[in-house]
Every structure is written in structure tokens, then in C-alpha cells.
Amino acid sequence: MFARVLVANRGEIAVRIIRACRELGIRSVAVYSDVDRAALHVRLADEAYPIGEAPSRASYLVVEKIIGAARYSGCDAIHPGYGFLAENPALARPCAKANIKFIGPSPEAMERLGSKTAARLIAKEIGVLTVPGTLAPIESTQELAEVARKTGFPIVLKAVAGGGGKGMRVVTKESDLDSAWRDASSEAQNAFGDGRMYLEKYLEKPRHIEIQVLGDEHGNMVYLGERECSVQRRHQKVIEECPSPVMTAELRAAMGVAAVKLARAGKYTNAGTVEFLVDADRNFYFLEMNTRLQVEHPVTEIVTSLDIVKLQIRIAAGETLPFTQKDVTLRGHAIECRIYAEDPDNNFFPSPGKITNYATPSGPGIRLDDGVYEGWTVPNEYDPMLGKLIAWGSDRAEAMGRMRRALREYQAGGIKTNVRLFERILANRDFINGSVYTRWLDDFLAHAGTALQLTTVGTAADLARDNAAAIAIAMWHSRSSARQPSVASDETTQPVSRWKLESRLDQLGGIGRG
Ligand code: ADP
């Protein structure tokens, strides 16, 4: 086993990895930028080293500084977390040269499966259905028009190097194709330094369901059930669950086998996630693979009773998977809410600043993976996620009840958070019934805009007609400013997370997303 692990990340995920190290008896080494000197991950680690100025391009994204800190402190492994350099072979590769183990897949497997188009090709070769569309970047506007016609509208243009929904455009008619292509391609060029695009059929109301895989370096590979991630805002996950409310044993087995087949075809090891879109008839289509630990891994951990981060470390240390597929069982239900310092009343704009008081939920079935504390100033240089609140119950209803209770206990003063948005979602009939799809939250927020009009110009009778969820929405809005959350299709108005962009700027040829 390793003696010392460098954690090449910050925030809640750095804290999560430090905790895993401590439980395994491994010394943890943190790195920090100037603004993170007093961050929670620095406080909790056994040692910490400064790596430069606040912008991640000057600190968390500089491979030489990360490797230099690992060498200086005598680390024998690096855990990259997610985002930053996690999916970048430019960190994984020099690690091997420096005789430092990268806790993740090999750089070659990362390249084979981390590139969206390369992974689509592998999926096709091994007979795993992909979302219909092109398997290689599109070369010309003429080719674009031809494949779009052949695929049939609506289509979605996607950046080969894409991530975080950037460089993605839904196109419903041919006359919009060229301008959407130009926009998306230049957005991708700016964000990732790679403007290459490909095309997919845009599925109307799919669900996003992903499979967690775990493979050791001795040829053993398992899947750890699924995560339902259909509650998204503008293609970004907001709530995740395990199991999916629509899952059947047959579908889980079919998706699990497909995920393992794909990972094996790419000679993948360690933890990874194979993402699928699932249609109303339960057909599933491969979307992409994330070659790293996912933000939403805790829901799988809770339901499988496995510690994925510790398993990642043990696998990287050369251990054999301590169980087989038949030992993997799911128990109960877990739901995760991603809590952000952002302002739902102002187009979800990031809301960094000092946390003046912080009260966190606890009690039965509650887990909070956070990276902040009272008195800490959330910097504006990075992704403004404060942490993840996870609720477990013996069934979905109990998990939802515990989550509602925990959300009421959660308080972070001095900054805005999206906590009340979760209270509204958890009061909604569709969410309670599990009948959601990937654009459901965007539609829900558009409907909330209508509810605002009801409270300002409507009558009591208007409100009484609606259900309790709509009343909750209306109350929320009556407390908010006149400005409504925008759900316009113009994705360029979306505030861009500097953390997400910077983590991609440095990456090669479409490998990696945060
Ligand atoms: P990124 O890597 O930028 O996050 P993904 O390819 O993972 O992009 O897609 C993110 C989300 O966008 C999906 O979860 C889904 O909601 C939506 N999406 C992507 N491709 C399609 C498609 N072909 N049809 C419908 N929705 C899609």
C-alpha cells in the first residue's frame, strides 16, 4: 500500500480523498493555491504545499507543480479527483515516468475512452448502441447538411472536446444549421482550444442513466448498478439517485454488461462511468465515458455499501478486486443534491463570499460531503459547489423524506445557495413520481416563471387550482426579486464556471470534462 498520496484537487472532493487516505492509514498531502491557504482540505490533510496563484491555470492545472509537490513530499501516488487534471493524460503520463502511481486508468485507456468520438467508435465496433449520428468529426458544412438530413431533425451538435454542456447546440430545422455550427464551434474553440464538432440525433425526452464500473489491474471488472441523473439544468446534473426509479433487473443487467464490455474493450482499469441516454421504451444508447471518479459517486457507495475512493486507491496499489459481480447488491435508495453557492433568482449566477454562519444537517440517513466551514470565504476562481447532501432511505419515499428534512436543516449564511430550489423539486409531483427526463428541470423552471405571474397578477382562485407544489413555487417566487430564472434556449447567457473552462483549456484533443 502507498505511504503518502498527493491529492491534486480542492474542495469537497479533496476532503473526500483525504478522508479515504486516513481510513487506510495513508498520509495525505494537499496542494493549495493562494486563495485556498485556509481551505478545509488544507486543514484536514497531513501536509500541504502551496502551488501558486488563484487562477487554476497558475496552480491546480500546472502538471509540473503537481508532480514537483509529489516528489518534494515523497508521495508514491497522486489522486486527481474530478475536474482539473483528472482526465488529462498529460498528468497521468509523467506520473509513470516519475515513478508515482496515478490513481485512475492508464493514459492510453483515458485516450481511447475519454474522447467522445473515439469512444463512440469503440462502442460501434463492439455492438453497443450509440445515440445515432456521426462517429467522426464533421469536415464541411456540406457534410453537416447531408448527415443532419439523413439523421432527421432535431439534432444536437456537440464538440468533440466537449464537457459541461459547452459547445453543444440543439438544432430543430435545417435553416438554423450553419449559424448553430459556427456558434458552437467557436464556443468550443474558445473553451477547449478545439472547434471540431460531431452530430447526434437529439432524443426528445430521454433519461440520463449511467453505470459505475470498477476494474482492477488483473483483468477483473464489475458494474456497481446505475445512477439516475435526469434532473439537470441546461445539460448539467443537479440531483442524482441510485437506483433509478425506472430500472428493472433486466435493464440493469443489460446496461451493466454493455458498460463492462465497453470498458474492457478500452482496456480500462480503476473507477469509471459509462453514461447512457434511455428512451421511453427502455432502449439505451451510449453517450460518453467519464474516465474518473464522478461527483455523484456517493449515491452508489451508500446503496452498495462500498467505498469507491478506497477501492480506487487499493486497485491502484495493485490489489485484486475483493468481490465479484454476484457479490454486488443494492440496498435501499439514495438521493444526492449538489449544493452550490449560486443565486437561483439571478440566473443561477455564482455567489461566492464569506460564509457567516453554517449549520449542517445530520441524523438518520444523512451524509454531507462538503469542503467549506463557517468563516471560510468561498473564492470566485473555482466551481462554486459547496458540497453534496445525500440522503439514504430503505426505499425512495424514505430517502425523499429525509432529504426534505435535511434541506430544512441546511443553512449557509452570507452567500446565496440553491437549497430552496431542491425543496421545490422535492415537492413536485413529477419528481415524486419519478417521471422526469433530461430537460424536465428546464421545463419546470419555465413553469415556475408562470407561477410568478400568478402571484403578481392572478387571483387566489388561480392558486387554489394548483397543487401544493405549485403553491410552494409561487411562494418561493413571491419572496424573490422581480427577475425570473431564465430558461431561454440561448445557452450563451449561462454564466461560465471559470473552474470548468480552465480545467478544459489545458487539455489535449477532447479528453476530459469536469
Ligand atoms: P457534456 O460532456 O458536455 O456534459 P454529454 O454528452 O455528457 O455532454 O451530455 C450532457 C447532457 O446533454 C445529457 O445528460 C443530456 O441531458 C443532454 N444530451 C446530450 N446528448 C443528447 C442527445 N443526443 N439527445 C438528447 N439529449 C442529449
Coordinates of C-alpha atoms and ligand atoms in Angstrom, one line a residue, residues 116 131-132 156 158 162-166 168 170 192 198 200-208 229-230 232 234-237 275-277 287-288 290 438-439 504 513, ligand 1:
K116 CA -16.3 11.3 -27.3
V131 CA -27.1 7.7 -30.0
P132 CA -27.5 7.8 -33.8
V156 CA -27.6 18.2 -31.5
K158 CA -21.5 18.5 -30.0
G162 CA -16.9 18.9 -25.1
G163 CA -17.8 18.9 -21.5
G164 CA -20.1 20.7 -19.1
G165 CA -22.6 21.3 -21.9
K166 CA -20.3 23.7 -23.7
M168 CA -23.5 22.0 -27.6
V170 CA -29.8 21.7 -30.4
F192 CA -11.2 23.9 -25.2
Y198 CA -19.9 16.0 -34.5
E200 CA -26.2 13.3 -32.8
K201 CA -29.9 12.7 -33.2
Y202 CA -31.5 14.8 -30.4
L203 CA -33.6 12.4 -28.4
E204 CA -36.8 14.2 -27.2
K205 CA -37.4 13.1 -23.6
P206 CA -34.6 10.7 -22.7
R207 CA -33.4 9.9 -19.2
H208 CA -29.7 10.1 -18.3
C229 CA -29.1 11.8 -13.4
S230 CA -32.0 13.1 -15.4
Q232 CA -30.3 18.6 -15.0
R234 CA -29.0 23.1 -19.1
H235 CA -27.4 19.7 -19.5
Q236 CA -25.7 19.8 -16.1
K237 CA -26.7 17.4 -13.3
E275 CA -23.2 7.3 -19.5
F276 CA -26.3 6.3 -21.5
L277 CA -29.5 8.0 -22.6
L287 CA -23.4 8.7 -24.6
E288 CA -19.9 9.0 -23.3
N290 CA -16.1 9.6 -17.8
T438 CA -33.3 15.4 -19.1
R439 CA -35.0 18.7 -19.9
R504 CA -10.5 22.2 -20.2
R513 CA -14.6 17.1 -18.7
Ligands
ADP1 P1 -21.1 17.0 -21.7 O1 -19.9 16.1 -21.8 O2 -20.9 18.4 -22.3 O3 -21.7 17.0 -20.3 P2 -22.9 15.0 -22.6 O4 -22.7 14.4 -24.0 O5 -22.5 14.2 -21.4 O6 -22.2 16.4 -22.6 O7 -24.4 15.4 -22.5 C1 -24.9 16.1 -21.4 C2 -26.4 16.1 -21.3 O8 -26.9 16.7 -22.5 C3 -27.0 14.7 -21.3 O9 -27.1 14.2 -20.0 C4 -28.4 15.0 -21.8 O10 -29.2 15.7 -20.9 C5 -28.1 16.0 -22.9 N1 -27.8 15.3 -24.2 C6 -26.6 15.0 -24.8 N2 -26.8 14.4 -26.0 C7 -28.1 14.3 -26.2 C8 -28.9 13.8 -27.3 N3 -28.3 13.2 -28.3 N4 -30.3 13.8 -27.1 C9 -30.8 14.4 -26.1 N5 -30.1 15.0 -25.0 C10 -28.8 14.9 -25.1

